[in-house]
CSV table of C-alpha atoms and ligand atoms in Angstrom, one decimal:
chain,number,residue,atom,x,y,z
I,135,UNK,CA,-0.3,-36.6,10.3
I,136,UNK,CA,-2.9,-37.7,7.9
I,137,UNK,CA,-4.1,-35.4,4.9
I,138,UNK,CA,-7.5,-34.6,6.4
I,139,UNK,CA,-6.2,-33.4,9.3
I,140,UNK,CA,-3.8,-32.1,8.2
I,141,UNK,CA,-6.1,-29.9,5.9
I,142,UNK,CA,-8.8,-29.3,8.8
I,143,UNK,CA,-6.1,-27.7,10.1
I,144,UNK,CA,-4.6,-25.3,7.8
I,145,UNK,CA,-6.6,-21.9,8.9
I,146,UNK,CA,-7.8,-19.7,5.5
I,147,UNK,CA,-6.8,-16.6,5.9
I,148,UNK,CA,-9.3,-14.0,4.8
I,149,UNK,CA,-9.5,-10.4,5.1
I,150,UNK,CA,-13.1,-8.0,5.0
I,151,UNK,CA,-13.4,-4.9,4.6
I,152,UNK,CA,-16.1,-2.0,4.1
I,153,UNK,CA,-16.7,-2.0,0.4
I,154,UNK,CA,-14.0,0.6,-1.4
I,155,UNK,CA,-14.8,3.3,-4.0
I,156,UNK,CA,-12.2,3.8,-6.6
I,157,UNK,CA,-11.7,7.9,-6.5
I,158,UNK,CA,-9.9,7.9,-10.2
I,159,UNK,CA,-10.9,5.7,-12.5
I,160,UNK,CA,-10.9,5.6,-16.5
I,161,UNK,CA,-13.9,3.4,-17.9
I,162,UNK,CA,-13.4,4.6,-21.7
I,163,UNK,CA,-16.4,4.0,-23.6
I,164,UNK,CA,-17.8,1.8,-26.8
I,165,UNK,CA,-16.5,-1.9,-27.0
I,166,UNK,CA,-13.8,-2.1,-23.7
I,167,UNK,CA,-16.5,-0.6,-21.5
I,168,UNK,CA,-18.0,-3.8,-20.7
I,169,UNK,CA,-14.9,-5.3,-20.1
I,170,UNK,CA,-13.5,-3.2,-17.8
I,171,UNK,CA,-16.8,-1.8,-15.7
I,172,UNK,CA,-17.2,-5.4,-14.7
I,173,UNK,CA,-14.1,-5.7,-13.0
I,174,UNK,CA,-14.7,-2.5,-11.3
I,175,UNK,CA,-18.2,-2.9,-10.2
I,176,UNK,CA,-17.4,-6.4,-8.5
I,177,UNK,CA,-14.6,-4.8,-6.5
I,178,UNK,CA,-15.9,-1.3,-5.9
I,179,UNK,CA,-19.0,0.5,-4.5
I,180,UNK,CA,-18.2,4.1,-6.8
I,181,UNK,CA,-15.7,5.2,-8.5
I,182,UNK,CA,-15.0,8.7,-9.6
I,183,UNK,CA,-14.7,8.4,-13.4
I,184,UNK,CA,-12.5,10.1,-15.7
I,185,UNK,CA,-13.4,12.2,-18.4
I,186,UNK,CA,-10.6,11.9,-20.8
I,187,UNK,CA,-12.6,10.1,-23.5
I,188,UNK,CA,-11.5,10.7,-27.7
I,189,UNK,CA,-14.4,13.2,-27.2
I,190,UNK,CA,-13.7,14.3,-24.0
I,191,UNK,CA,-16.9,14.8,-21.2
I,192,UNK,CA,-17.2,18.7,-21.3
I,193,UNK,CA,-20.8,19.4,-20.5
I,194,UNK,CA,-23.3,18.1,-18.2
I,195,UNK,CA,-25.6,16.5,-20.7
I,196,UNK,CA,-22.3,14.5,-22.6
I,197,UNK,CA,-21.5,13.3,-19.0
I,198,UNK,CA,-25.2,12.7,-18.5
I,199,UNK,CA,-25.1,10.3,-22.0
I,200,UNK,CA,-22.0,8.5,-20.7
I,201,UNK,CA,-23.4,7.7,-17.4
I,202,UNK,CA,-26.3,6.6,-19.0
I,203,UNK,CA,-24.1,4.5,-21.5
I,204,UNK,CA,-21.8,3.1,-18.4
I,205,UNK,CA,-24.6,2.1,-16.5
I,206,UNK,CA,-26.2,0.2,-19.4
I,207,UNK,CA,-22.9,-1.9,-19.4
I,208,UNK,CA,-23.0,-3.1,-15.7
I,209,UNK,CA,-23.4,-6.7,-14.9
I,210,UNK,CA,-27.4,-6.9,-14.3
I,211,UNK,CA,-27.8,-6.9,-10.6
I,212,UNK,CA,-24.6,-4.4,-9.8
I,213,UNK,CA,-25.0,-1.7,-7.6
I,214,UNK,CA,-21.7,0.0,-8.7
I,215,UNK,CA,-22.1,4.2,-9.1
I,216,UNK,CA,-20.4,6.0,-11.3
I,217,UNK,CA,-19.7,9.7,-9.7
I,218,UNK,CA,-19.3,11.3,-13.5
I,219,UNK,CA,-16.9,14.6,-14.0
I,220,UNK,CA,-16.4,17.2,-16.9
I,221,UNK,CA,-13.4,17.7,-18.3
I,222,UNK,CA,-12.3,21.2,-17.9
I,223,UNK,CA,-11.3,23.0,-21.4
I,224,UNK,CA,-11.0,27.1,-22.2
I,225,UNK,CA,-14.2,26.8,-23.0
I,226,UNK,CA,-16.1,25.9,-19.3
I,227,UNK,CA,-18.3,28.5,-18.3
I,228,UNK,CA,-19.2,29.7,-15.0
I,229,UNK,CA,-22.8,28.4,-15.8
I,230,UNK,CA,-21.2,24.9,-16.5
I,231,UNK,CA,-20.2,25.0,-12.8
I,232,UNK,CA,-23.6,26.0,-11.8
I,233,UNK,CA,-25.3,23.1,-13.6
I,234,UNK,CA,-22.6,20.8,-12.2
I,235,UNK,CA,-23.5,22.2,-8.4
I,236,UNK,CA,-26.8,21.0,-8.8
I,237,UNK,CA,-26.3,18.0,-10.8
I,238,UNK,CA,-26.7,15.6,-8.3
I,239,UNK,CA,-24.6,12.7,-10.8
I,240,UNK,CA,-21.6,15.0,-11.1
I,241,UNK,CA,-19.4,15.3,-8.4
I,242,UNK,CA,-16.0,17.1,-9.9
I,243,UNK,CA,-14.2,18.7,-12.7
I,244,UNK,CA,-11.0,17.4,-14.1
I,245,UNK,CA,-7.9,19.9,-14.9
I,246,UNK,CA,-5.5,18.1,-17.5
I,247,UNK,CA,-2.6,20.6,-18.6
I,248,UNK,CA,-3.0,20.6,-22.4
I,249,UNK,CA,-0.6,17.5,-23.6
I,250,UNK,CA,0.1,15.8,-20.6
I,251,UNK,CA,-1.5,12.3,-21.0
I,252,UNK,CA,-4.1,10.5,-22.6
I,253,UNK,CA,-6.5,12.8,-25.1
I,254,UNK,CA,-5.5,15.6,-22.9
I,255,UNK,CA,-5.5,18.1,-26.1
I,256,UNK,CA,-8.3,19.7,-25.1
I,257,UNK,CA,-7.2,20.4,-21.6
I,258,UNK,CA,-5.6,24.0,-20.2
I,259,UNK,CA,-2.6,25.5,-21.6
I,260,UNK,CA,-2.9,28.6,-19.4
I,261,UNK,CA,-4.6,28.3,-16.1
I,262,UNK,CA,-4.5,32.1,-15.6
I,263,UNK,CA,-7.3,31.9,-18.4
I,264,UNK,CA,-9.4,29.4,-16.1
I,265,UNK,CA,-9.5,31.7,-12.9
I,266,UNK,CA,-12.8,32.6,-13.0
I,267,UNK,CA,-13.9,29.2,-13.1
I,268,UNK,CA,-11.7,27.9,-10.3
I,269,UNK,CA,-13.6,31.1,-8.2
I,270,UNK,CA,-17.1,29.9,-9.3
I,271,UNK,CA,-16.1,26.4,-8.2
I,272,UNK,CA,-14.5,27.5,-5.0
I,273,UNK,CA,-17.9,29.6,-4.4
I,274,UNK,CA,-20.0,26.1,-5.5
I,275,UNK,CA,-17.9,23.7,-3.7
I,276,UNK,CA,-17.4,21.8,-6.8
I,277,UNK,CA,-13.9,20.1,-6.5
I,278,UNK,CA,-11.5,20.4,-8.7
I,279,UNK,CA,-9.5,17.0,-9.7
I,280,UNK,CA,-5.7,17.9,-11.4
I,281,UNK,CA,-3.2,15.4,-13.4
I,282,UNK,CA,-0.8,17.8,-12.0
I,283,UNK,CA,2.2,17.8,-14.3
I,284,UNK,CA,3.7,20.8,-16.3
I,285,UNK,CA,4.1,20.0,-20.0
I,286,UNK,CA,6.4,22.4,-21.6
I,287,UNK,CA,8.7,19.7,-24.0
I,288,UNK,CA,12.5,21.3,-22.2
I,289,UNK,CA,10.8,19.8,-18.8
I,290,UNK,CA,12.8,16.2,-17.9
I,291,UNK,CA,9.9,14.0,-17.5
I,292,UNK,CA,11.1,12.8,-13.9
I,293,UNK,CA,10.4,16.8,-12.6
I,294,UNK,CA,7.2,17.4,-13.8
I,295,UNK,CA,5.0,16.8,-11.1
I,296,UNK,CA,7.5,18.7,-8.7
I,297,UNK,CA,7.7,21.6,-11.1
I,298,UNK,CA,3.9,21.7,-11.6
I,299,UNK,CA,3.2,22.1,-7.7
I,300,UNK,CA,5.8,24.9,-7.3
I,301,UNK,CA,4.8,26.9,-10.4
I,302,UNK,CA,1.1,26.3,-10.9
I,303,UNK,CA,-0.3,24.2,-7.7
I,304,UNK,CA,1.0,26.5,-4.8
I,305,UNK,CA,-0.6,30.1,-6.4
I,306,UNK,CA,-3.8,28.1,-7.3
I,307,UNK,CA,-3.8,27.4,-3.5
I,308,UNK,CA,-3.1,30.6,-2.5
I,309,UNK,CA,-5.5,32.4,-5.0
I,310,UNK,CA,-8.2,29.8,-3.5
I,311,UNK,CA,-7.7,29.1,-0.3
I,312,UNK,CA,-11.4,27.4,0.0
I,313,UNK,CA,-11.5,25.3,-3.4
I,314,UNK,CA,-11.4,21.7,-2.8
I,315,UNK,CA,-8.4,20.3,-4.4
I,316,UNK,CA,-7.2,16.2,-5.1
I,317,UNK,CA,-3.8,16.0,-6.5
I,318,UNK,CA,-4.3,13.1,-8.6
I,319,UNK,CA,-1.9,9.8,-8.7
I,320,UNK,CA,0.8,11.8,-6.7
I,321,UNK,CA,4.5,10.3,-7.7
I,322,UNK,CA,6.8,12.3,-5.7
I,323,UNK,CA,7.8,13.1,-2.3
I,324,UNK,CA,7.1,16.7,-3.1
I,325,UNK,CA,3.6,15.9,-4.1
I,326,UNK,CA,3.3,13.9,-0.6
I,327,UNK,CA,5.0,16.8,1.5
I,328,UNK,CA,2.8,19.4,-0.1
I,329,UNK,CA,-0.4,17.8,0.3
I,330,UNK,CA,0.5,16.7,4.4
I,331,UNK,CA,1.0,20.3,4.9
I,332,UNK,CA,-1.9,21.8,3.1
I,333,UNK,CA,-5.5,22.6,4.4
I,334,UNK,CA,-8.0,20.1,4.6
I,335,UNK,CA,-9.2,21.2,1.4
I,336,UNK,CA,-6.5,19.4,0.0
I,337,UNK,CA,-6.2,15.5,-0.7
I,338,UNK,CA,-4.2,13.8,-3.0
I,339,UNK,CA,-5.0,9.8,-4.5
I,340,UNK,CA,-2.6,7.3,-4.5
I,341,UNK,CA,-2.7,4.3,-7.5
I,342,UNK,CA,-0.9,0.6,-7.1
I,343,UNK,CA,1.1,0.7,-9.5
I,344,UNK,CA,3.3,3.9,-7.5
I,345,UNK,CA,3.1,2.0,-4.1
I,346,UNK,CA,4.5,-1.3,-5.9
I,347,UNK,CA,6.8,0.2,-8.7
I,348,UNK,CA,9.3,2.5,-9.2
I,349,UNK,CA,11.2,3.4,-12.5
I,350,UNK,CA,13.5,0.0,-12.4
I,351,UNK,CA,9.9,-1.9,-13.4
I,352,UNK,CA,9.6,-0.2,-16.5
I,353,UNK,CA,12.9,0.3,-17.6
I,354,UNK,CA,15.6,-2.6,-16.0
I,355,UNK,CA,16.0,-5.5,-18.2
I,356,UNK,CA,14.3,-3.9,-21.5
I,357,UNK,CA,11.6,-1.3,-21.9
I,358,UNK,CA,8.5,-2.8,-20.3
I,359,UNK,CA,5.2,-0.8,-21.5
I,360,UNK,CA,2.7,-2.1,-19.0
I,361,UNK,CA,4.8,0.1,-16.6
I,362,UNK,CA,4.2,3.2,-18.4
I,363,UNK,CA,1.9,5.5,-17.0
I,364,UNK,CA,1.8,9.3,-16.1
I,365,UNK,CA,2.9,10.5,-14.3
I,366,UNK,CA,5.6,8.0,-14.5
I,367,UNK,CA,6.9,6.3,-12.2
I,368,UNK,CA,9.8,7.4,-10.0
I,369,UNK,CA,13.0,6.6,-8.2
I,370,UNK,CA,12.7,4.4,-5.1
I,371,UNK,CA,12.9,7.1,-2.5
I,372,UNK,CA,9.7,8.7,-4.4
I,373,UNK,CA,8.0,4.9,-4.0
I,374,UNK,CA,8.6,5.0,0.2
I,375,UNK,CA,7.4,8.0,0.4
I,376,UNK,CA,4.4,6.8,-1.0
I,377,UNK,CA,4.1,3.9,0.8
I,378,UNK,CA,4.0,6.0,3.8
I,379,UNK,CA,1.8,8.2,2.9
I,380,UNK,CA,-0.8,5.6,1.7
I,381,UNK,CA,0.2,3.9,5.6
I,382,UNK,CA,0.1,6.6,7.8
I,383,UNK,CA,-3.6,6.8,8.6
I,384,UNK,CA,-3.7,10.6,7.3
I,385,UNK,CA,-7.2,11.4,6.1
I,386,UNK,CA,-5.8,12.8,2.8
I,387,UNK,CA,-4.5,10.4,1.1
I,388,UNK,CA,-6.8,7.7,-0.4
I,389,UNK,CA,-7.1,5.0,-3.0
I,390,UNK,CA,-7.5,6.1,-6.4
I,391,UNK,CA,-6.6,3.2,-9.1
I,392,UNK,CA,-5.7,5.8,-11.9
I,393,UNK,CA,-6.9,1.7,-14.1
I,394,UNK,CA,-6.3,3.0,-17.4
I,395,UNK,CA,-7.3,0.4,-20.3
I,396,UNK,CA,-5.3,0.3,-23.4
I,397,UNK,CA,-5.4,-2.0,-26.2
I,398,UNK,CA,-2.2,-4.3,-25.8
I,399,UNK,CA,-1.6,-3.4,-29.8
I,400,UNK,CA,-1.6,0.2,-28.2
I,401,UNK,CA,0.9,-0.5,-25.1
I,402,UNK,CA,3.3,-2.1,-26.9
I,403,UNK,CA,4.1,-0.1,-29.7
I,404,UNK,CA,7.1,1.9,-30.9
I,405,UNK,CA,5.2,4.7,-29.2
I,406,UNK,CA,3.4,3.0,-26.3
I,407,UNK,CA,0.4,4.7,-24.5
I,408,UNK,CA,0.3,5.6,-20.8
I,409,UNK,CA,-1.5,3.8,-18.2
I,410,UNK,CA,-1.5,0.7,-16.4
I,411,UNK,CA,-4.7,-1.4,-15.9
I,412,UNK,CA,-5.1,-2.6,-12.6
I,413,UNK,CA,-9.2,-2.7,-12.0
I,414,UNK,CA,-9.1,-6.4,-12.6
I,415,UNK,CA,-7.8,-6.9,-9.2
I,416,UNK,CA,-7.2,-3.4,-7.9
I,417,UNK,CA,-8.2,-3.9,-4.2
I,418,UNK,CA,-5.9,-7.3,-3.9
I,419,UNK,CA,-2.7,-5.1,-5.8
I,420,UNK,CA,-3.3,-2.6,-2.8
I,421,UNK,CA,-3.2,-5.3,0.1
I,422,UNK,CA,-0.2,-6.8,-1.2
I,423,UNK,CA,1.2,-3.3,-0.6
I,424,UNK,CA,0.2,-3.0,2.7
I,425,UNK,CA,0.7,-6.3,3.5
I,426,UNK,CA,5.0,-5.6,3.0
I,427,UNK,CA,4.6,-3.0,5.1
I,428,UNK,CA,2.9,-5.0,8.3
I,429,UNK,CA,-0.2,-2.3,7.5
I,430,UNK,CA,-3.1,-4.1,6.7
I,431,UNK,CA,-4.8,-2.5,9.7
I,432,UNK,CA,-4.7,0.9,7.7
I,433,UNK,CA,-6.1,-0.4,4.5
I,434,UNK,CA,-9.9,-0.3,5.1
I,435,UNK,CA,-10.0,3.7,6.0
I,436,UNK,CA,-7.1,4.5,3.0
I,437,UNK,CA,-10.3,2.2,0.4
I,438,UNK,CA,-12.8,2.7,2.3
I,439,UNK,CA,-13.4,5.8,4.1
I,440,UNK,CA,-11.2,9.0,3.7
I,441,UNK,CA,-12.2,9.4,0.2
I,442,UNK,CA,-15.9,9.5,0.9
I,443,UNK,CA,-15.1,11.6,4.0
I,444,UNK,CA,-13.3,14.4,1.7
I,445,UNK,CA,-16.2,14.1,-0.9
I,446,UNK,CA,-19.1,14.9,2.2
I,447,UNK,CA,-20.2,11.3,0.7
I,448,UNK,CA,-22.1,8.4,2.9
I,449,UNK,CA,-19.1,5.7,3.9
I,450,UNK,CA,-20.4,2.5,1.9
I,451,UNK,CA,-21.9,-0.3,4.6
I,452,UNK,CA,-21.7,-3.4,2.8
I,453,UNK,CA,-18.7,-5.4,3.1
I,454,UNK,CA,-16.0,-7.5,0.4
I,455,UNK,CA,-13.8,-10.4,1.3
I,456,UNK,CA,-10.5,-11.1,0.7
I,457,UNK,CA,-9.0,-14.5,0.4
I,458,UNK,CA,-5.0,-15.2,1.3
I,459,UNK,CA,-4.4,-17.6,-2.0
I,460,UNK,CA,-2.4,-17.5,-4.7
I,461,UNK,CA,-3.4,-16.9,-8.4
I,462,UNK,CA,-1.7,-16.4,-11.5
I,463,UNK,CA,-2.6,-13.2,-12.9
I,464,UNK,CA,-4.0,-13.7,-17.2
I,465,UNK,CA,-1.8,-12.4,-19.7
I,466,UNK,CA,-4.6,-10.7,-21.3
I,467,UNK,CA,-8.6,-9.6,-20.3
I,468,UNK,CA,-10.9,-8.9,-23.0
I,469,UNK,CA,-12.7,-9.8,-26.3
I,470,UNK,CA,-10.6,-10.3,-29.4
I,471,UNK,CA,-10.4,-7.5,-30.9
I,472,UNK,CA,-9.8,-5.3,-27.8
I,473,UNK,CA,-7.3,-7.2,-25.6
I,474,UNK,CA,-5.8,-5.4,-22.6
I,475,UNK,CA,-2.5,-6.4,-20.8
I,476,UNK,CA,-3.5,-6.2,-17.3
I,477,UNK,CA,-0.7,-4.7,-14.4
I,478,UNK,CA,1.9,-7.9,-13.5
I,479,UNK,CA,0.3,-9.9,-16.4
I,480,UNK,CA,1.8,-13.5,-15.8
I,481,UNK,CA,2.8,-13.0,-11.8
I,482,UNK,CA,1.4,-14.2,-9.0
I,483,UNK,CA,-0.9,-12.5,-6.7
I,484,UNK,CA,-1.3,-13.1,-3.4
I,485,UNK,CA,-4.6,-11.9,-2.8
I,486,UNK,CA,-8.2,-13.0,-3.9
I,487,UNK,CA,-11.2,-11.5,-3.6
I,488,UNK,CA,-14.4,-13.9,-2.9
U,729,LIG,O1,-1.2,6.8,-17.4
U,729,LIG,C1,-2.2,7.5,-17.6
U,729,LIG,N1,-3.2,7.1,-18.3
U,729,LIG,N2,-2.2,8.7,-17.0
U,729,LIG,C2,-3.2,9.5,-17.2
U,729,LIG,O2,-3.2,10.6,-16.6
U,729,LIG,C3,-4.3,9.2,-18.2
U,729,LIG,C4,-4.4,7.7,-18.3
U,729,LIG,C5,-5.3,7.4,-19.5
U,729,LIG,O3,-6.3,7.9,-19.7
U,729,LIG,O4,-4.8,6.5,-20.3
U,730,LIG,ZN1,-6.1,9.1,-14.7
């Protein structure tokens, strides 16, 4: 066969889907913004953006000023939204809740336990103390996003999301049985069991790097620290439960990247940060997921359309399209002096987005 026909032949593969939104994102803020907002924007319609700045987001008008900051950063033409959130501390008041209900740029508040990730020092210690505001946001319909691992140092690392939903998630649920809940980056096969069997008020996200990864990335052959996030991730039973969660077509689990931006200097260091940045090609990490599992059928409503669906949010009408073709993924994104390590830096993908 000759080589034209033989290339007239060969069928491209592509894939469209409804634009996705990315429900947990963290876009930082000063030099890196640009960077990474970029690769969101051309992937995603929204994205629910994280709070967890040094100075953390804790009233309306600081998440007003980032907005206003992240927006300035976007590629001219881009039509990416970022839905903003406040970062709940002791401090939040009932009123903070009421300005967020009618804020129509904030959509959520963020609950970090006080030292479990990233500038999460000025999270909650006690959540008996934050009650009252869980009630005014159950009586606002103001969600409530949670990192949900306990923190206390005697906890092994590997138990804390499990220990978190028995001891702190299930009365938060009982006490408010009409507060809008997402579990965030669930790990565990606890996590995934709890949230199938809760209300509809309860939705958990699901990131790439737990539907591709379990512990053996990070820690067979050497201590790899683009792996490391938190929650961290688990033993391969955890991972397939996952998988099937993120497959199943159930309304409550949906894509949120958890694409958390570190300097490399940062990542691997004697004491490396958490996160794994993935926004550089989030949407093509997630079809090679689905695509082991036979399941690209399910991948449009789990990016597309459950988390706008839990939100009360329009579903996004335009379209992206994937391109079956291989790429090597850059050992590094960014300017000099702010050089991230993206997720699989060197390996291939299988994936491109047009
Ligand atoms: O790995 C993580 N990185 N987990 C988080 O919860 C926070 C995030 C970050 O902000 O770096
Ligand atoms: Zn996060």
């Amino acid at each position: 066969m000759d080589l034209i026909l033989q290339k007239s032949i060969q069928i491209m593969k592509t894939l469209t889907l409804i634009r996705p939104d990315d429900w947990h994102l963290h876009l930082r803020n000063g030099e890196i913004l640009k960077t990474v907002v970029a690769h969101s924007a051309r992937q995603f319609q929204r994205a629910m953006v994280m709070p967890n700045l040094k100075s953390p987001v804790v009233s309306v008008e600081d998440a007003l000023r980032y907005r206003a900051e992240i927006l300035q950063a976007l590629p001219s033409g881009s039509s990416f939204e970022p839905l903003m959130t406040l970062y709940l501390t002791p401090q939040t008041s009932v009123e903070d809740i009421q300005k967020v209900a009618e804020n129509p740029f904030i959509y959520a508040l963020k609950l970090y336990p006080a030292g479990a990730t990233t500038h999460s020092e000025s999270g909650v210690t006690n959540l008996n103390v934050i009650y009252p505001i869980l009630e005014a946001m159950q009586k606002y319909d103001v969600p409530l996003l949670i990192h949900g691992e306990v923190t206390d140092t005697n906890t092994d690392i590997f138990d804390r999301e499990r220990i978190f939903i028995e001891t702190q998630l299930i009365p938060i649920v009982a006490q408010f049985p009409d507060l809008k809940i997402v579990l965030e980056h669930v790990t565990t096969t606890e996590a995934v069991q709890f949230v199938s069997a809760a209300s509809q008020k309860i939705a958990a996200t699901i990131t790439p790097q737990h539907l591709l990864f379990n512990r053996n990335a990070l820690l067979v052959g050497g201590i790899k620290p683009h792996y490391y996030c938190l929650p961290i991730l688990k033993r391969e039973s955890h991972q397939r439960s996952l998988i099937a969660a993120a497959i199943s077509g159930n309304p409550k689990f949906f894509l949120g990247t958890d694409s958390a931006p570190h300097i490399t200097a940062l990542k691997e260091n004697a004491c490396g940060c958490a996160g794994c940045y993935s926004a550089f090609a989030a949407i093509e990490l997630y079809t090679e997921a689905f695509e082991k599992e036979n399941a690209l059928d399910k991948l449009e409503a789990f990016a597309a359309f459950y988390g706008a669906d839990f939100y009360g949010l329009p579903r996004n009408t335009t379209t992206i399209t994937l391109e079956k073709k291989s790429w090597e993924i850059p050992s590094q994104y960014g300017e000099k002096n702010h050089l991230i390590t993206p997720l699989n830096a060197n390996q291939t993908l299988h994936w491109k987005q047009q």
